[in-house]
Amino acid sequence: MASDRPNTDRRVMLLTGASRGIGHATVKRFQAAGWRVITCSRHAFPENCPWQMGPEDHLQVDLASADDTLRAIAETKQRLESEGSVLHALVNNAGISPKGPNRSRLAGLETEHADWLKVFQVNFFATIMLARGLRDELARGRGSIVNVTSIAGSKVHPFAGAAYATSKAALAALTREMAYDFGPLGVRVNAISPGEIDTSILSPGTEKIVETIPLKRLGTTDEVAKAIYFLCTDASSYVNGAELHINGGQHV
Ligand SMILES: NC(=O)c1ccc[n+]([C@@H]2O[C@H](COP(=O)([O-])OP(=O)(O)OC[C@H]3O[C@@H](n4cnc5c(N)ncnc54)[C@H](OP(=O)(O)O)[C@@H]3O)[C@@H](O)[C@H]2O)c1
C-alpha cells in the first residue's frame, strides 16, 4: 500500500547495464555514498550479487524489446509507489556495439536492417522510453538523468560501427532536447561521453588509439562513475544539457 508521504530519505537511482563495466563501477560508487541503486539487465538477480541489494532492487529487462521495456517501466512505477519512494536519478548506461568479423568495425554498408533497429532500440529509444515513463517519479525527486553517449558519436571511430556511432550521435541530440523538455519539471538531463574505457566493449588494437590520447592511457570505469556521480548530485545543480567528455583529451 502506498504511504501518504514520499519516502525521500534515501536517494534512489535506476541504472541500466549494471552487470559489467561502467555500470558495475557506477553501482559501487553510488552505494558507497549511501544511495539505493535499482539495477537493470537481461539477467536475473544474481545469487552471488557483489553488492548489498536484494531482488527488489533488480529488474530483469531486455531493452532491445520495446514491449519488455514498457513492462519494466510499469513494474518500476508500481514498486516505487508501493514504497512511497521517488527517483533521484536515471542513468541510461546500457549499450550495444555489434562488430564485424574479428571484432572489426561494422560499416553501414554491411549492417542489416534488423541490427540497425536493435542498436537504436537499446542505445536510443529505450532511454527516452524510460525517461518518459518515469517522468513523474523523477519530477517528484527533482531528479537527474544521465545518458551515456560516446566519442564515436562525433567522429568516425576505427572500431565502433556505423549503427552504434549514429545511435550515440542521436542520443547526444536527444539529451539536448530532453534538457529543454524536462528542465521545467525540475529534472536535469546531461550526457557523459566516454572515450576508451577499460571494459569488454573495447576491440583489439585499441592500444594504437591510446598512443594518440594526450593522457596516454585508457580511462577506468571508476573515472566514468565519478563523473556520473557529479551529474547526479548537488555539485552540478545548475548543469543541464551538457555532454561531458571523459576521454583523457582524445577529442581535442
Ligand atoms: N567502454 C568504453 O570504452 C565506452 C566508450 C564509449 C561509450 N561507452 C558506453 O558506455 C556504456 C557502458 O559501456 P561498457 O563498456 O560498460 O559496456 P559493457 O561492459 O558491454 O556492458 C553493457 C551493459 O549493458 C547491458 N545490456 C546490453 N544489452 C542489453 C539489453 N538488450 N537489455 C538490457 N541491458 C543490456 C549489459 O547487461 P546484460 O548483458 O547483463 O544484459 C551490460 O551490463 C555503453 O552505453 C557504451 O556504449 C563505453
Short mmCIF file of N, CA and C and ligand atoms in Angstrom, two decimals, residues 16-24 40-43 61-65 92-97 118 122-123 148-152 164 168 193-202 221, ligand 1:
data_model
loop_
_atom_site.label_atom_id
_atom_site.label_comp_id
_atom_site.label_asym_id
_atom_site.label_seq_id
_atom_site.Cartn_x
_atom_site.Cartn_y
_atom_site.Cartn_z
N THR A 16 20.66 1.37 -15.92
CA THR A 16 20.63 0.27 -16.88
C THR A 16 22.06 -0.18 -17.16
N GLY A 17 22.19 -1.48 -17.49
CA GLY A 17 23.52 -2.01 -17.83
C GLY A 17 24.44 -2.05 -16.64
N ALA A 18 23.93 -2.62 -15.53
CA ALA A 18 24.70 -2.59 -14.29
C ALA A 18 25.62 -3.79 -14.13
N SER A 19 25.46 -4.79 -14.99
CA SER A 19 26.10 -6.08 -14.70
C SER A 19 27.61 -6.10 -14.95
N ARG A 20 28.12 -5.17 -15.75
CA ARG A 20 29.56 -5.18 -16.04
C ARG A 20 30.03 -3.74 -16.25
N GLY A 21 31.33 -3.61 -16.47
CA GLY A 21 31.93 -2.38 -16.99
C GLY A 21 31.57 -1.12 -16.23
N ILE A 22 31.21 -0.08 -16.98
CA ILE A 22 30.94 1.23 -16.42
C ILE A 22 29.76 1.17 -15.44
N GLY A 23 28.73 0.40 -15.79
CA GLY A 23 27.56 0.28 -14.92
C GLY A 23 27.92 -0.32 -13.57
N HIS A 24 28.74 -1.35 -13.61
CA HIS A 24 29.18 -2.03 -12.39
C HIS A 24 29.90 -1.03 -11.45
N CYS A 40 19.27 -2.76 -13.77
CA CYS A 40 18.54 -3.41 -14.86
C CYS A 40 19.52 -4.20 -15.71
N SER A 41 19.15 -5.40 -16.07
CA SER A 41 19.93 -6.14 -17.07
C SER A 41 19.06 -7.27 -17.60
N ARG A 42 19.57 -7.93 -18.63
CA ARG A 42 18.79 -9.03 -19.22
C ARG A 42 18.80 -10.25 -18.32
N HIS A 43 19.73 -10.26 -17.34
CA HIS A 43 19.86 -11.44 -16.50
C HIS A 43 19.09 -11.29 -15.19
N VAL A 61 15.22 -7.11 -17.58
CA VAL A 61 14.56 -6.49 -18.74
C VAL A 61 15.46 -6.57 -19.96
N ASP A 62 14.83 -6.83 -21.10
CA ASP A 62 15.58 -6.78 -22.37
C ASP A 62 15.22 -5.46 -23.05
N LEU A 63 16.15 -4.51 -23.00
CA LEU A 63 15.88 -3.18 -23.56
C LEU A 63 15.82 -3.20 -25.09
N ALA A 64 16.18 -4.33 -25.69
CA ALA A 64 16.04 -4.45 -27.15
C ALA A 64 14.57 -4.64 -27.54
N SER A 65 13.73 -4.92 -26.55
CA SER A 65 12.30 -5.11 -26.79
C SER A 65 11.53 -3.92 -26.20
N ASN A 92 21.04 6.10 -18.03
CA ASN A 92 20.86 5.26 -19.21
C ASN A 92 22.24 4.86 -19.73
N ASN A 93 22.73 3.75 -19.19
CA ASN A 93 24.11 3.33 -19.47
C ASN A 93 24.18 2.12 -20.41
N ALA A 94 23.15 1.27 -20.41
CA ALA A 94 23.22 0.05 -21.24
C ALA A 94 23.44 0.43 -22.70
N GLY A 95 24.33 -0.29 -23.35
CA GLY A 95 24.59 -0.01 -24.76
C GLY A 95 25.15 -1.23 -25.44
N ILE A 96 24.90 -1.34 -26.74
CA ILE A 96 25.48 -2.45 -27.50
C ILE A 96 26.22 -1.89 -28.71
N SER A 97 27.28 -2.61 -29.09
CA SER A 97 28.13 -2.16 -30.18
C SER A 97 28.51 -3.38 -31.03
N LYS A 118 17.89 -2.90 -33.70
CA LYS A 118 18.24 -3.37 -32.35
C LYS A 118 19.17 -2.37 -31.66
N VAL A 122 18.10 -0.29 -28.17
CA VAL A 122 18.82 -0.36 -26.88
C VAL A 122 19.49 0.98 -26.55
N ASN A 123 20.22 1.54 -27.52
CA ASN A 123 21.07 2.71 -27.23
C ASN A 123 20.30 4.02 -27.23
N VAL A 148 24.46 7.96 -21.43
CA VAL A 148 25.86 7.63 -21.75
C VAL A 148 26.03 7.59 -23.27
N THR A 149 26.70 8.62 -23.79
CA THR A 149 26.93 8.68 -25.24
C THR A 149 28.32 8.09 -25.51
N SER A 150 29.04 8.61 -26.48
CA SER A 150 30.37 8.05 -26.81
C SER A 150 31.12 9.04 -27.69
N ILE A 151 32.45 8.97 -27.63
CA ILE A 151 33.26 9.76 -28.55
C ILE A 151 32.96 9.36 -30.00
N ALA A 152 32.50 8.13 -30.18
CA ALA A 152 32.19 7.66 -31.55
C ALA A 152 30.99 8.39 -32.15
N TYR A 164 26.14 1.97 -34.22
CA TYR A 164 26.49 2.40 -32.86
C TYR A 164 26.77 3.90 -32.83
N LYS A 168 24.63 6.95 -30.94
CA LYS A 168 25.19 7.81 -29.89
C LYS A 168 25.10 9.29 -30.27
N SER A 193 30.25 11.41 -22.21
CA SER A 193 30.74 10.82 -23.44
C SER A 193 32.12 10.19 -23.19
N PRO A 194 32.14 8.87 -22.90
CA PRO A 194 33.44 8.25 -22.65
C PRO A 194 34.24 8.07 -23.94
N GLY A 195 35.56 8.02 -23.77
CA GLY A 195 36.46 7.67 -24.88
C GLY A 195 36.79 6.20 -24.79
N GLU A 196 38.07 5.89 -24.56
CA GLU A 196 38.49 4.49 -24.48
C GLU A 196 38.58 4.10 -23.01
N ILE A 197 37.56 3.39 -22.54
CA ILE A 197 37.50 2.99 -21.13
C ILE A 197 37.74 1.47 -21.05
N ASP A 198 38.49 1.07 -20.07
CA ASP A 198 38.93 -0.33 -19.98
C ASP A 198 37.78 -1.26 -19.60
N THR A 199 37.00 -1.70 -20.61
CA THR A 199 35.91 -2.67 -20.40
C THR A 199 35.92 -3.65 -21.57
N SER A 200 35.01 -4.63 -21.50
CA SER A 200 34.97 -5.68 -22.53
C SER A 200 34.45 -5.17 -23.87
N ILE A 201 33.93 -3.91 -23.91
CA ILE A 201 33.39 -3.38 -25.16
C ILE A 201 34.53 -3.00 -26.13
N LEU A 202 35.75 -2.84 -25.61
CA LEU A 202 36.88 -2.41 -26.44
C LEU A 202 37.30 -3.51 -27.42
N THR A 221 36.82 2.50 -15.34
CA THR A 221 35.37 2.59 -15.13
C THR A 221 35.05 3.50 -13.94
N1 LIG B 1 33.94 1.12 -22.64
C1 LIG B 1 34.13 2.16 -23.41
O1 LIG B 1 35.27 2.44 -23.79
C2 LIG B 1 32.98 3.04 -23.84
C3 LIG B 1 33.27 4.14 -24.64
C4 LIG B 1 32.23 4.98 -25.04
C5 LIG B 1 30.94 4.72 -24.61
N2 LIG B 1 30.69 3.63 -23.84
C6 LIG B 1 29.29 3.40 -23.45
O2 LIG B 1 29.23 3.15 -22.05
C7 LIG B 1 28.13 2.30 -21.76
C8 LIG B 1 28.62 1.12 -20.94
O3 LIG B 1 29.66 0.52 -21.67
P1 LIG B 1 30.52 -0.70 -21.10
O4 LIG B 1 31.81 -0.67 -21.80
O5 LIG B 1 30.47 -0.71 -19.62
O6 LIG B 1 29.64 -1.91 -21.71
P2 LIG B 1 29.59 -3.44 -21.39
O7 LIG B 1 30.71 -3.84 -20.46
O8 LIG B 1 29.46 -4.15 -22.68
O9 LIG B 1 28.19 -3.55 -20.58
C9 LIG B 1 26.99 -3.29 -21.25
C10 LIG B 1 25.84 -3.37 -20.25
O10 LIG B 1 24.62 -3.19 -20.99
C11 LIG B 1 23.71 -4.23 -20.66
N3 LIG B 1 22.88 -4.57 -21.80
C12 LIG B 1 23.31 -4.86 -23.06
N4 LIG B 1 22.26 -5.15 -23.85
C13 LIG B 1 21.15 -5.04 -23.07
C14 LIG B 1 19.77 -5.23 -23.31
N5 LIG B 1 19.29 -5.62 -24.51
N6 LIG B 1 18.91 -5.04 -22.30
C15 LIG B 1 19.36 -4.69 -21.06
N7 LIG B 1 20.66 -4.49 -20.78
C16 LIG B 1 21.54 -4.68 -21.77
C17 LIG B 1 24.59 -5.40 -20.22
O11 LIG B 1 23.89 -6.21 -19.30
P3 LIG B 1 23.44 -7.73 -19.59
O12 LIG B 1 24.39 -8.32 -20.59
O13 LIG B 1 23.51 -8.36 -18.23
O14 LIG B 1 22.05 -7.62 -20.09
C18 LIG B 1 25.77 -4.71 -19.55
O15 LIG B 1 25.51 -4.52 -18.19
C19 LIG B 1 27.53 1.88 -23.12
O16 LIG B 1 26.43 2.70 -23.40
C20 LIG B 1 28.67 2.18 -24.09
O17 LIG B 1 28.19 2.45 -25.38
C21 LIG B 1 31.68 2.78 -23.44
#
